Coordinates of C-alpha atoms in Angstrom, one line a residue:
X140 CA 152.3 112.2 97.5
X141 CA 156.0 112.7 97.4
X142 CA 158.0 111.5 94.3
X143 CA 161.7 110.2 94.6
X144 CA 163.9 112.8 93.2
X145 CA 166.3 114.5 96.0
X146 CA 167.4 117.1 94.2
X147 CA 165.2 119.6 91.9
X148 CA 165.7 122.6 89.8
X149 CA 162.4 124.6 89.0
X150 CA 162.8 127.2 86.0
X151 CA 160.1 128.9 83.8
X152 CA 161.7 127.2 80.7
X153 CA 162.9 123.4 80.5
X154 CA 166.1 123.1 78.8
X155 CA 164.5 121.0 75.6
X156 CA 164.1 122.0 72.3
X157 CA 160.9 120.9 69.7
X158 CA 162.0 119.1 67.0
X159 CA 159.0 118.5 63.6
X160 CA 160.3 116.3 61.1
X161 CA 159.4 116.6 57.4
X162 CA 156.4 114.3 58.0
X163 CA 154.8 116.0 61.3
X164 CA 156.7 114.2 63.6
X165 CA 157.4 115.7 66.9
X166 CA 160.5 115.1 69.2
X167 CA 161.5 117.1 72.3
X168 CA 165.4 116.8 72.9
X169 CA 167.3 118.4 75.4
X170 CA 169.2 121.2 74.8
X171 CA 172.2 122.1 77.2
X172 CA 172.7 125.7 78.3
X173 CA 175.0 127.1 81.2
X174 CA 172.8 126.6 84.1
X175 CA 171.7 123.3 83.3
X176 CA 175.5 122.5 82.2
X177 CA 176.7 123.5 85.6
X178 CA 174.2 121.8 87.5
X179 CA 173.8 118.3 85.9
X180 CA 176.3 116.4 87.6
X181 CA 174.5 117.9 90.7
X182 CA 171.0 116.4 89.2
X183 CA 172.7 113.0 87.8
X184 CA 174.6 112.5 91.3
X185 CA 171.3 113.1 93.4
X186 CA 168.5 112.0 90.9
X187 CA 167.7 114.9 90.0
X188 CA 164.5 116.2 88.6
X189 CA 164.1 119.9 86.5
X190 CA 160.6 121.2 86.4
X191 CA 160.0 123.8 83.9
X192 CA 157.4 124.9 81.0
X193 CA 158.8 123.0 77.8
X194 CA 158.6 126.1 75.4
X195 CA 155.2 125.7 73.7
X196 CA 152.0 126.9 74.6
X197 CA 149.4 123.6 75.0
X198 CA 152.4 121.6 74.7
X199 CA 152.0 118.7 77.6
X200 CA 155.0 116.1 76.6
X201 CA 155.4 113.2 78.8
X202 CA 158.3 113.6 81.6
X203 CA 161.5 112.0 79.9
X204 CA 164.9 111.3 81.2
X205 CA 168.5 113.0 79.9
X206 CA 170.6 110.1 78.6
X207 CA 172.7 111.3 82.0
X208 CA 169.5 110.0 83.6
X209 CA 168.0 113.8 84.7
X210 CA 164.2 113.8 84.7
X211 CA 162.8 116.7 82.8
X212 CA 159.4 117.0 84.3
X213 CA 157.3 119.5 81.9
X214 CA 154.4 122.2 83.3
X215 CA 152.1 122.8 80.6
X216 CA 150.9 126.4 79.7
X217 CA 148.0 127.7 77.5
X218 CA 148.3 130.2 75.2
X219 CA 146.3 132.6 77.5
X220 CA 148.7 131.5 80.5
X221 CA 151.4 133.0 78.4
X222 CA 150.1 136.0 77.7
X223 CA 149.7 137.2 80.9
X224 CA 152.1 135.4 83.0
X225 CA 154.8 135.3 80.8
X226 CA 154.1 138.8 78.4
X227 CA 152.1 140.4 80.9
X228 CA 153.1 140.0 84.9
X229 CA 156.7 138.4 84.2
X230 CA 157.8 141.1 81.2
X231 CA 155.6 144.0 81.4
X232 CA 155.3 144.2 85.3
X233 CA 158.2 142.7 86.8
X234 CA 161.2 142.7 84.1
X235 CA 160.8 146.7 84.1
X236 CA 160.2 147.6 87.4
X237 CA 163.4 145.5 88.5
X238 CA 165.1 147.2 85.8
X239 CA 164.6 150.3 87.4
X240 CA 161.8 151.9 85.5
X241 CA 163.7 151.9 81.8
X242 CA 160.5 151.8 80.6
X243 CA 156.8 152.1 82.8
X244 CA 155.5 148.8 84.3
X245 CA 151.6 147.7 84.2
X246 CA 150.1 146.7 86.9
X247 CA 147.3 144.5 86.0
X248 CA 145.4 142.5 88.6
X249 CA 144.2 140.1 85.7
X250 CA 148.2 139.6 84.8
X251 CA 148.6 139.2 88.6
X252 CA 146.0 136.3 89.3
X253 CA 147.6 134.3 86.6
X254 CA 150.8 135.1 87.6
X255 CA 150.3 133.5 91.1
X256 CA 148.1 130.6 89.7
X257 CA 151.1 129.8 87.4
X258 CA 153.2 130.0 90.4
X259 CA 150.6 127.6 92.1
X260 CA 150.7 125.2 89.7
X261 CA 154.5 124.7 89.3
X262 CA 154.7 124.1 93.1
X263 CA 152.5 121.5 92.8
X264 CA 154.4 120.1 90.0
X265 CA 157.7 120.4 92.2
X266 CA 155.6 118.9 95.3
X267 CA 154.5 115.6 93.2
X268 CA 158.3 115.2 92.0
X269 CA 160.2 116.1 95.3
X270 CA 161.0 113.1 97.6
X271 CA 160.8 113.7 101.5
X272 CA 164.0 116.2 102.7
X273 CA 164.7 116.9 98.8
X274 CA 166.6 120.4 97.8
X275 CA 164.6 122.3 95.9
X276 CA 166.7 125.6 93.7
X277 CA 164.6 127.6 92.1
X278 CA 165.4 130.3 89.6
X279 CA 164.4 133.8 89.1
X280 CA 161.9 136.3 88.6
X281 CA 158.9 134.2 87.0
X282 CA 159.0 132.0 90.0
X283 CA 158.9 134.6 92.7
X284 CA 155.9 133.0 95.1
X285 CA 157.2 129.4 94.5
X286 CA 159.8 129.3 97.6
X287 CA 156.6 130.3 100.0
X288 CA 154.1 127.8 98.7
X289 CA 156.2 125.0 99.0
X290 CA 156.8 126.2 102.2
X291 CA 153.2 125.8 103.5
X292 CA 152.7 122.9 101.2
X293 CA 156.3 120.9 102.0
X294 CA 158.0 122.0 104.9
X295 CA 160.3 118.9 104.6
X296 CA 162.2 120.2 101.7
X297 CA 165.4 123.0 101.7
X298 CA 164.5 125.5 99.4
X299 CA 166.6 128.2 97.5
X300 CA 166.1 130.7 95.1
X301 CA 168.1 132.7 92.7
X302 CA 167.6 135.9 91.2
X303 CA 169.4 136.2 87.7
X304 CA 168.5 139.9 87.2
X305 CA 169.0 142.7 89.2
X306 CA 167.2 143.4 92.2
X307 CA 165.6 147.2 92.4
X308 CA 165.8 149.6 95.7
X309 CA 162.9 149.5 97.8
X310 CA 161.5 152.7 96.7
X311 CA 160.7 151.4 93.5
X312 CA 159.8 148.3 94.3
X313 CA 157.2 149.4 96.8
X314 CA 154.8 150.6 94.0
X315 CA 154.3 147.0 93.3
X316 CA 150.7 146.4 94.6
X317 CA 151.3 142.7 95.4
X318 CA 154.5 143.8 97.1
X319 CA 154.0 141.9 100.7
X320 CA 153.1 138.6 98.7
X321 CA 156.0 138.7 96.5
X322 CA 158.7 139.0 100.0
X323 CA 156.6 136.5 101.3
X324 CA 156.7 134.0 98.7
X325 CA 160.7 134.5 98.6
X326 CA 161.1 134.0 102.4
X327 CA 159.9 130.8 102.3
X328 CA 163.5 129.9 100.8
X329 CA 166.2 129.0 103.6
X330 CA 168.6 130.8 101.2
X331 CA 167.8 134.0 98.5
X332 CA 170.8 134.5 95.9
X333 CA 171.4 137.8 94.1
X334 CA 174.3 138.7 92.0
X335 CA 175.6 141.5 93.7
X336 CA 176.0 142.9 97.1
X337 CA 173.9 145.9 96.3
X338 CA 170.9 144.0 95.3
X339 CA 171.2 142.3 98.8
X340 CA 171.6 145.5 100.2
X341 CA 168.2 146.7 98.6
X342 CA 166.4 143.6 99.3
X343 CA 167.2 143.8 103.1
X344 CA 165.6 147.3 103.2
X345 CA 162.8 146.6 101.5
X346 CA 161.9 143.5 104.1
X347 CA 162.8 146.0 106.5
X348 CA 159.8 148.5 105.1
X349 CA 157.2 146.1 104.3
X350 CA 158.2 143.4 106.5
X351 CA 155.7 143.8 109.3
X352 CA 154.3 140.1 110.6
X353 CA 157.0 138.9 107.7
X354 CA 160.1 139.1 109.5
X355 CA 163.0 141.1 110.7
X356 CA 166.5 141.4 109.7
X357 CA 168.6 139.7 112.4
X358 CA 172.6 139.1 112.4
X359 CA 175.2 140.8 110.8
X360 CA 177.6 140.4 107.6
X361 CA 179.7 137.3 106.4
X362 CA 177.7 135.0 107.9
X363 CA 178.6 131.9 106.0
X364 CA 181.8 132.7 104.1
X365 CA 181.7 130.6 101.3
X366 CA 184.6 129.2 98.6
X367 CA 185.6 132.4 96.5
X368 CA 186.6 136.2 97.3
X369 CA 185.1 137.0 100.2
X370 CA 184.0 140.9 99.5
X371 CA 181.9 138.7 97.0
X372 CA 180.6 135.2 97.7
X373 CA 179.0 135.2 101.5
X374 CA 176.0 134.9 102.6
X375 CA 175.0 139.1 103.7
X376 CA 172.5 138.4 106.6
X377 CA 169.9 136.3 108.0
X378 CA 166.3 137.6 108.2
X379 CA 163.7 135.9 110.6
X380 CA 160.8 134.9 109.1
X381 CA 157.4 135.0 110.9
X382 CA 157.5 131.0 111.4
X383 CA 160.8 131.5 113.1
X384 CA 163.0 130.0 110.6
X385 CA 166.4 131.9 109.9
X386 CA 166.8 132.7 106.0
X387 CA 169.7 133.3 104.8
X388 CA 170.6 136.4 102.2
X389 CA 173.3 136.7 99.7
X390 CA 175.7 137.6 96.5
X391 CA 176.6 134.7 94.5
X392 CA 177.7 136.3 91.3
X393 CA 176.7 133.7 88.3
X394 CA 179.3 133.3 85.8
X395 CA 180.2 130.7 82.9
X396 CA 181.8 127.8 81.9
X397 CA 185.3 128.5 80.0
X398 CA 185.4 125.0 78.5
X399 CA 182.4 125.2 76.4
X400 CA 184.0 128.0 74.3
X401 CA 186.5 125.7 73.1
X402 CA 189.5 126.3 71.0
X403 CA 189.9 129.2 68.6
X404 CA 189.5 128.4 65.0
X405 CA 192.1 130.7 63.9
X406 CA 191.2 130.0 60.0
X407 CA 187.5 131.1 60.8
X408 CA 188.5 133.7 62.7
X409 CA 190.5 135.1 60.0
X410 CA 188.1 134.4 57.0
X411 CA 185.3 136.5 59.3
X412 CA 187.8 139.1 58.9
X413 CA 188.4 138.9 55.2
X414 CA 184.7 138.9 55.0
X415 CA 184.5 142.1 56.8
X416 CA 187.0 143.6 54.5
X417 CA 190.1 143.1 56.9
X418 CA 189.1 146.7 58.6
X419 CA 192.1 147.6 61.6
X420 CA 189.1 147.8 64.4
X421 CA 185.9 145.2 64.8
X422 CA 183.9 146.3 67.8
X423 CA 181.2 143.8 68.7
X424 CA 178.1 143.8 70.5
X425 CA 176.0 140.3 71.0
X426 CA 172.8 141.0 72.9
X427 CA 169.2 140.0 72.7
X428 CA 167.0 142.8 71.3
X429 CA 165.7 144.5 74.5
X430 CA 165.4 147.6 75.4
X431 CA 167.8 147.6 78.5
X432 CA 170.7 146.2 76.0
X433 CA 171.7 149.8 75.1
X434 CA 172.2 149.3 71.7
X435 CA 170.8 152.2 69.9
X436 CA 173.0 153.9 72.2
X437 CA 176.4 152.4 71.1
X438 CA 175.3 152.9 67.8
X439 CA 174.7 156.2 68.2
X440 CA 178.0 156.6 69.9
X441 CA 179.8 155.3 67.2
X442 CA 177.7 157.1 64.5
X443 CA 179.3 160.2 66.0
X444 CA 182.8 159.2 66.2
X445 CA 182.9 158.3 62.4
X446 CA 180.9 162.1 62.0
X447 CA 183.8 163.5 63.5
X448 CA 186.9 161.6 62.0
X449 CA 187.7 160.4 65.9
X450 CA 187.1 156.8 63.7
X451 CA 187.7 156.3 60.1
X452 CA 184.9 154.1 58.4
X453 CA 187.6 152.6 55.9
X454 CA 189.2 151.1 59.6
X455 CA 186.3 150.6 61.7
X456 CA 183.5 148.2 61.4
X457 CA 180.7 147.1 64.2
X458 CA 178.9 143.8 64.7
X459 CA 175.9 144.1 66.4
X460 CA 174.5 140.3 66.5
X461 CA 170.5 141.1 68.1
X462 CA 168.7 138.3 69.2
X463 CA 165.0 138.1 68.6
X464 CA 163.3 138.9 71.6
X465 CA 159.6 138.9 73.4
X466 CA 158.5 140.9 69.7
X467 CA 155.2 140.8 70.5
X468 CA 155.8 143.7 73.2
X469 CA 155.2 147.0 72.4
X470 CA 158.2 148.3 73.8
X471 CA 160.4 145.4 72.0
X472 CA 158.6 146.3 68.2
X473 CA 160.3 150.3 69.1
X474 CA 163.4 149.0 70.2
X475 CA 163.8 147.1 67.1
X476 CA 162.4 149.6 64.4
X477 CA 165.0 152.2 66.4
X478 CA 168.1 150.0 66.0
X479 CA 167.4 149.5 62.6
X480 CA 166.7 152.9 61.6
X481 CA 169.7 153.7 63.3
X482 CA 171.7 150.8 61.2
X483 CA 170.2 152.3 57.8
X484 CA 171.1 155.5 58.9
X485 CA 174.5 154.9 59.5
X486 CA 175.6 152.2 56.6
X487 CA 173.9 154.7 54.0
X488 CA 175.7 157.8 55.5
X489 CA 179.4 156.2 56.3
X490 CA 179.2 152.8 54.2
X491 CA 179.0 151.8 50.5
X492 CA 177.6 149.1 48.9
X493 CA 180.6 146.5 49.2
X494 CA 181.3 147.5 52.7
X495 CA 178.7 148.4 54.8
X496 CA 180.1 150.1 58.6
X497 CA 177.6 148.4 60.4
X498 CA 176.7 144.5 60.2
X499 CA 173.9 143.8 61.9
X500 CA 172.4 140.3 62.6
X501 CA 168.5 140.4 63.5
X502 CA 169.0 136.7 64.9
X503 CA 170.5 134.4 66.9
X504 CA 174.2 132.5 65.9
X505 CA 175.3 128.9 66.9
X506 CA 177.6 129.1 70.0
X507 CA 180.4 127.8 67.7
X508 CA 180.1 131.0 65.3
X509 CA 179.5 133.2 68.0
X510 CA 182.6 131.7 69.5
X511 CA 184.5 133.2 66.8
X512 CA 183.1 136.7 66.9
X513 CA 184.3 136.7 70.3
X514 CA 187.6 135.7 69.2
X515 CA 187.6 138.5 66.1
X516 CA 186.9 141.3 67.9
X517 CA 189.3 143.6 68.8
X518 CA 186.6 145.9 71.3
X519 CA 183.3 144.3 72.8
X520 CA 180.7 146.5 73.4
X521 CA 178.6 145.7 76.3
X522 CA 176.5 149.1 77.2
X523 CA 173.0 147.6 78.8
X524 CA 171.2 150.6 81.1
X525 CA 170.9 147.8 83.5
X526 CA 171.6 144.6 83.7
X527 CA 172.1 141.7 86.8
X528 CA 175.0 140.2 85.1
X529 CA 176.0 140.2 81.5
X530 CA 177.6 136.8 80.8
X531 CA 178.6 137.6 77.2
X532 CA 181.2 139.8 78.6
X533 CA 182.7 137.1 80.5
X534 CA 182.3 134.8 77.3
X535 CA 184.2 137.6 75.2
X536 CA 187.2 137.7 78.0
X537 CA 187.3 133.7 77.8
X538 CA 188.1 134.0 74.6
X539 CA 191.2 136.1 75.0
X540 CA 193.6 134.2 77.1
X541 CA 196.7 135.5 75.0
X542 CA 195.9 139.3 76.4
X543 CA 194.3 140.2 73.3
X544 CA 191.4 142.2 73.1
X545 CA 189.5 145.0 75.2
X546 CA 186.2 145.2 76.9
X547 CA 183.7 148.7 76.8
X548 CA 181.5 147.5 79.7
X549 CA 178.4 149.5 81.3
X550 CA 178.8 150.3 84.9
X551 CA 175.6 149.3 85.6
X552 CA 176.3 145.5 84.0
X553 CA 176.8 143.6 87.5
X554 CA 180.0 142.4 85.7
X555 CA 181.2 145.8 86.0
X556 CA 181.8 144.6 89.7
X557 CA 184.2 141.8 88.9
X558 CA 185.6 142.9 85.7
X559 CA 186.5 146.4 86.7
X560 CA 190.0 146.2 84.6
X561 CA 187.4 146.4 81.6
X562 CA 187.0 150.6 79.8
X563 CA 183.7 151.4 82.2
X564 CA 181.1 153.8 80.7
X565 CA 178.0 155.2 81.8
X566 CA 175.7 154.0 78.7
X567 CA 173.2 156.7 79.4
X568 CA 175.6 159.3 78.5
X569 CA 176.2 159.0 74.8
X570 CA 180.0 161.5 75.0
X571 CA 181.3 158.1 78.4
X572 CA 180.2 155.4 75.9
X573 CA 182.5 157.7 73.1
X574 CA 185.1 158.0 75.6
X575 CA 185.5 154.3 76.7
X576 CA 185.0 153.2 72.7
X577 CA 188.3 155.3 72.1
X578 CA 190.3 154.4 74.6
X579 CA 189.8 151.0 74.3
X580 CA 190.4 151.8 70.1
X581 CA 193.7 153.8 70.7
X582 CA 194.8 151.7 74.1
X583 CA 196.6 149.1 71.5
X584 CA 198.5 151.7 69.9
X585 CA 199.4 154.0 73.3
X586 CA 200.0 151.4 75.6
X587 CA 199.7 147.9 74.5
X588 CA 201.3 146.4 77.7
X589 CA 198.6 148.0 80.0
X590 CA 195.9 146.7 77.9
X591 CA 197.1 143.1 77.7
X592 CA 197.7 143.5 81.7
X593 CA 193.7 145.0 81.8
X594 CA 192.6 141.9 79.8
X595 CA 194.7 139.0 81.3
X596 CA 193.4 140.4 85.0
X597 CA 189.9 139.8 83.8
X598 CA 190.2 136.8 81.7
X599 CA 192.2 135.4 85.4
X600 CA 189.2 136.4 87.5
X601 CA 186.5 134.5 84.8
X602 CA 188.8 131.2 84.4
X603 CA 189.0 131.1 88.3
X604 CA 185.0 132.1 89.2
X605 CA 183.2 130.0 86.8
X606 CA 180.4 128.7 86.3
X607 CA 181.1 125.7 88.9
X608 CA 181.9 128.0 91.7
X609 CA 178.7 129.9 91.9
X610 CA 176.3 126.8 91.4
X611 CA 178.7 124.7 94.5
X612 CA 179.0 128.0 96.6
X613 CA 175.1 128.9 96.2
X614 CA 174.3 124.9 97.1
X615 CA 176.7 124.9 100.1
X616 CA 174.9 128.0 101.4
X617 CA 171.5 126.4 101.4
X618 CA 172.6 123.3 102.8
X619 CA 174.3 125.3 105.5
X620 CA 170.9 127.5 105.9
X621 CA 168.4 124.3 105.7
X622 CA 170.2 123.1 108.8

């Protein structure tokens, strides 16, 4: 039976936070990120509905409403459901193998059959929720089989899905034993999102090597222009499914919204600085501890440039804020024990007591504070071996309106294809990372005017593609493609 909500976002996490009070007391409250932040005047307008697992395992809360009136409509998990959907299939199979093999994936059958019971059970979460002709969005790579089991199960609703993290070439993702199931559950969307036009690119040819009885790619580019630069916000081709239906393919590349940052607390900003021992250069990377991030690499980049005198460790300081991340991954526990050796290493070699080179923060800060590391920094350091966006670059740019500032960015972050004014590097090659580090270091003292130009270019192309853009250009599509 059909519920009454014509518009519903399905995510692996609900946006709520648990709250236990001193005596045991339990309160779920929600908790506002970007994606929900861009799309809840969406959800208020059409009484909308997000489905999603609330965060803790044998956790079932009853479905409560926003005080804008969104229903958050929770999908318990066990602990065992975690494990291998979540750890297993979602982080140890999939999150590599997308990332291009950084490290080796597992294929595990047992991880597998969870993986597409979970995927089951939040469709027929979605189906109880959805009312007849509802839109349906759902979000990335824990959800993959969820667009194709509504399909069979609700053929009434428009479905879309959205890949937040990149998409891998076909090569690699043909190893994936369940690899016809996985393009099948995502053509049951009338419209697949990807960040870049690349991981369109790869997705068409791998539908056009497995595809067999699943469909064949049809049409040709710019199909659907949509709001935005066109070389990167259309819809890239149509694929035929094997039920006939057209779906439509394409980059919408995510970004955030400016007016969350805020204002600059130029007092805080400044007291961060005394704090840091007023040094002439604060590089900055914010990341969460994960082995794509890079991070023991921009360390060791700028371990070497105070080795050879390029930077002076009375001038230079780096904040590297590391979120805590899936730790009870093998691969997560190295990536950790690595970036801290590495942090040891360098504070006892190039530091002192009183003023340590490297700060390093092994958790996360409140968007407030981190608001004013953005605005401290005079180089961000953004150097992940892969990644489908990066959105703390565009935060860092946000911040610097006035010019100020320079960005080191990996040119394998998908903001590398917006923000290209930024000092690209290749972050597997420890001497680019050193190169891009410098010039964005010297740049204010050789040509200041350039670097403002580099910076007010980018912060321009952020402030105009926000946040807004992508969610209205991606729903426009697949209202377009549900016709």
């Amino acid at each position: 039976m059909s519920g009454d909500n014509d518009f519903v976002v399905v995510a692996n996490r609900l946006p709520v936070d648990l709250s236990t009070a001193a005596d045991g007391t339990q309160t779920w409250s929600p908790s506002p990120g970007g994606l929900v932040a861009a799309l809840s005047p969406v959800l208020e307008k059409h009484s909308g509905c997000w489905v999603g697992w609330p965060g803790v395992a044998d956790a079932a809360p009853e479905p409560f409403h926003t005080e804008g009136g969104v229903l958050l409509h929770p999908v318990p998990l066990t602990a065992a459901d975690y494990e291998a959907f979540y750890e297993g299939f979602s982080n140890a199979t999939l999150w590599p193998l997308f990332h291009d093999l950084i490290v080796t994936p597992h294929y595990e059958r047992a991880w597998w059959e969870v993986y597409r019971d979970v995927n089951e059970r939040f469709a027929a979460e979605v189906d109880k929720v959805a009312a007849p002709g509802a839109t349906v969005w759902v979000q990335d790579y824990q959800l993959l089989l969820v667009p194709g089991i509504l399909r069979q199960t609700r053929p009434d609703l428009t479905i879309g899905f959205f890949l937040h993290i990149p998409f891998p070439g076909a090569d690699l993702f043909r190893q994936l034993p369940w690899r016809e199931e996985i393009v099948r559950g995502l053509l049951g969307a009338d419209l697949i999102g990807f960040h870049l036009e690349s991981y369109v690119a790869n997705f068409l040819e791998l539908v056009s090597q497995v595809a067999g009885p699943l469909g064949s790619r049809i049409g040709q580019p710019d199909t659907l222009i949509v709001e935005g630069t066109p070389a990167t916000r259309r819809v890239g081709a149509r694929i035929t499914a094997s039920d006939g239906r057209s779906v439509g393919v394409g980059a919408f590349p995510i970004s955030i919204d400016p007016a969350t940052l805020g204002a600059a607390d130029d007092a805080a900003v400044e007291k961060l600085r005394a704090e840091l021992g007023h040094p002439a250069t604060v590089l900055l990377g914010v990341d969460r501890l994960d082995y794509t991030k890079g991070i023991l690499q921009r360390l060791l980049a700028f371990e070497e440039l105070l080795a050879s005198g390029s930077l002076a460790p009375e001038d230079a300081v780096l904040v590297q804020i590391a979120t805590p991340s899936r730790e009870r991954l093998e691969h997560y526990r190295r990536t950790r024990s690595a970036v801290e050796e590495a942090v040891g290493r360098i504070n006892g070699t190039f530091g002192t007591i009183s003023r340590p080179v490297v700060h390093y923060f092994h958790r996360s800060l409140p968007k407030q504070q981190l608001q004013h590391y953005y605005r401290l920094a005079d180089v961000m350091v953004v150097t992940p071996f892969k990644d489908g966006m990066n959105l703390v670059a565009k935060e860092y740019v946000a911040c610097h309106g006035d010019g100020s500032g320079a960005l080191v960015l990996s040119e394998f972050a998908g903001a590398g294809v917006e923000l290209h004014q930024a000092h690209l590097c290749n972050p597997f090659d420890i001497d680019s990372i050193k190169r891009a580090l410098l010039g964005a270091v010297r740049g204010f003292q050789w040509e200041p005017e350039a670097m403002a130009e580099r910076m007010t270019a980018m912060y321009e192309q952020v402030t105009a593609h926000d946040v807004d853009l992508w969610a209205g250009s991606f729903l426009d599509c697949m209202r377009e493609a549900g016709r």
